[in-house]
Structures are given as C-alpha cells and as structure tokens.
mmCIF file of C-alpha atoms in Angstrom:
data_model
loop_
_atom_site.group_PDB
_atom_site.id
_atom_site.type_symbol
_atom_site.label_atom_id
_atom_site.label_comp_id
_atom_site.label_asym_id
_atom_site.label_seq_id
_atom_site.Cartn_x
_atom_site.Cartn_y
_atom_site.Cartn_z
ATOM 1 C CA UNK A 201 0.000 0.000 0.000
ATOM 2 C CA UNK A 202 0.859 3.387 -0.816
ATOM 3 C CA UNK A 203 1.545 5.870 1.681
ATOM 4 C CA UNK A 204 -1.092 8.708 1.597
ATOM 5 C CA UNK A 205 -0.322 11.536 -0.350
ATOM 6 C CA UNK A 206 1.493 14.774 1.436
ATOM 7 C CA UNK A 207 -0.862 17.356 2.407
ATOM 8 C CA UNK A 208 -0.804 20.473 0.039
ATOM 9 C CA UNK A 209 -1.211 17.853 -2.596
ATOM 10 C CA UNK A 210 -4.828 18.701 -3.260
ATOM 11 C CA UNK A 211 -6.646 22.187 -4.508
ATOM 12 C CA UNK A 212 -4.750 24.895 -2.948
ATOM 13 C CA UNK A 213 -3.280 22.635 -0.276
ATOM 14 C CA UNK A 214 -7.123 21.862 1.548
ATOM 15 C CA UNK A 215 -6.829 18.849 3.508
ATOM 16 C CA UNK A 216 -9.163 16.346 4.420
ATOM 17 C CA UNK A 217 -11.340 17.158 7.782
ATOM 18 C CA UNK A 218 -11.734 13.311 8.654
ATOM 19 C CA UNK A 219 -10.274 12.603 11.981
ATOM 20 C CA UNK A 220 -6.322 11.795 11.424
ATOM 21 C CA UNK A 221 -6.947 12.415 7.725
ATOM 22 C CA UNK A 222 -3.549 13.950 6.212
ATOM 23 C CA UNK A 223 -5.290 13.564 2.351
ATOM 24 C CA UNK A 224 -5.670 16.269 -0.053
ATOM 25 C CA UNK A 225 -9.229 17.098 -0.069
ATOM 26 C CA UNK A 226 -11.113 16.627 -3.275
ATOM 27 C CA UNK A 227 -14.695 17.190 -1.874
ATOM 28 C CA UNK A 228 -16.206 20.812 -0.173
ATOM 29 C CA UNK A 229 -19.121 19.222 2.466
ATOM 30 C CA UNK A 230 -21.505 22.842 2.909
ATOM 31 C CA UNK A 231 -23.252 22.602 5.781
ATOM 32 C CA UNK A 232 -25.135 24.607 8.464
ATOM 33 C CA UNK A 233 -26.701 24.448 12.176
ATOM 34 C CA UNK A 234 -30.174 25.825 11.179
ATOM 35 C CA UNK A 235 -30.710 26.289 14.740
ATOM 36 C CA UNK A 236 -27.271 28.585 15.171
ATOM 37 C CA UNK A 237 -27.155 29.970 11.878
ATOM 38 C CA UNK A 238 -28.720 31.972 9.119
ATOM 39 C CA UNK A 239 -30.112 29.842 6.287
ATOM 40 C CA UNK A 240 -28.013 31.117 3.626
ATOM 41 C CA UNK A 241 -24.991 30.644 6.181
ATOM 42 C CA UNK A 242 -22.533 27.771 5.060
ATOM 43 C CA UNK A 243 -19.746 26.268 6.671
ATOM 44 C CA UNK A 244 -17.035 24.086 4.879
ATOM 45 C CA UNK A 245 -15.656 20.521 6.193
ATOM 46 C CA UNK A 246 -13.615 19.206 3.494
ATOM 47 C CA UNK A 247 -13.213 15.280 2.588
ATOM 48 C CA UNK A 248 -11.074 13.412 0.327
ATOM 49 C CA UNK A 249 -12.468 10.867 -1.647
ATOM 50 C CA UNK A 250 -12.453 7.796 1.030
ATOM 51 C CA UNK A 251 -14.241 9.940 3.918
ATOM 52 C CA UNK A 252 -16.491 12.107 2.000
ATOM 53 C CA UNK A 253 -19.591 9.212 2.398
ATOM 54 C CA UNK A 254 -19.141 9.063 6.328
ATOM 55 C CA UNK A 255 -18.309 12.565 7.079
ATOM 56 C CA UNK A 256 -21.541 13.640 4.573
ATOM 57 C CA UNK A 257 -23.605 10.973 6.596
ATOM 58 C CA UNK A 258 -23.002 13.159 9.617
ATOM 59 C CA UNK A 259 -24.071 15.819 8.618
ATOM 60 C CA UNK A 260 -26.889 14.398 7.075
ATOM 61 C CA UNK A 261 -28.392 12.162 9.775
ATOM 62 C CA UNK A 262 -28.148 15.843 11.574
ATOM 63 C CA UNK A 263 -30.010 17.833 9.266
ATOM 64 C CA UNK A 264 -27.142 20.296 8.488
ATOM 65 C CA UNK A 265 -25.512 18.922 5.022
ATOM 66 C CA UNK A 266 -26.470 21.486 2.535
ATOM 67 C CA UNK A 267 -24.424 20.505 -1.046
ATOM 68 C CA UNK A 268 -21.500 18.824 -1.705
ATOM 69 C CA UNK A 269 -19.256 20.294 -4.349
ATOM 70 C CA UNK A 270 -15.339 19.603 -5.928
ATOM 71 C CA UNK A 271 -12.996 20.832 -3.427
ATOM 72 C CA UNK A 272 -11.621 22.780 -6.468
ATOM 73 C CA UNK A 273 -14.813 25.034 -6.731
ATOM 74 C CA UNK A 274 -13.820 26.259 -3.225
ATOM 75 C CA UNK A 275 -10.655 27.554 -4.715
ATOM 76 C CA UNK A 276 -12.073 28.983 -8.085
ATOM 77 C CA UNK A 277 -10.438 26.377 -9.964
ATOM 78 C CA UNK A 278 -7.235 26.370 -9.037
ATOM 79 C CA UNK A 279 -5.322 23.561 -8.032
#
C-alpha cells in the first residue's frame, strides 16, 4: 500500500477534515446548524475521496448537510 499523499497535494493545499486524515481534499461538504445559523450561512468541512460518504452521513443524519461540491470550486479552480 501506498503511503497517503502529502498534504498540500490537493486544490490549494485543503486537507481532508476526517479525523487523522492527512489527504488532499477533493470534496467541499456545505453545511449549516439551522438552529445557530442563518439559512443562507454555510460552513465548509472538506473530505477526500475515502471519507467524504461518512463525514456527509453526519451531517446528514443531523439535518445540516447542505451541497457537496469539488474541493476545487472552493478555490475557483485552481489547483
């Protein structure tokens, strides 16, 4: 097995918000607390491609995941 790849790897060096996760991220997870914050509010956990079903299950079982778009729309394209 490979070794994961350095972070900084990924679009504009966003790494992966799993717990321990070193990846590059490839996936933006938008969610919000609808009981904190204002609907149009969105916060950002990122996800690489092996944690972006559990951590968007999280969210979702909670009622807070909003979209799910490439990690490189975050960054305007760039990677």
């Amino acid at each position: 097995m490979l070794p994961p790849p350095a972070p900084g790897d990924g679009p504009a060096g966003l790494v992966c918000s799993g717990r321990g996760c070193r990846r590059p991220a490839t996936w933006g997870l938008l969610w919000n607390n609808p009981r904190l914050h204002d609907a149009e509010r969105r916060k950002t956990w990122l996800a690489c491609d092996e944690h972006r079903e559990r951590l968007s299950t999280h969210l979702q079982v909670r009622g807070f995941l909003r979209d799910v778009v490439p990690a490189a729309e975050l960054t305007g394209g760039r990677s």
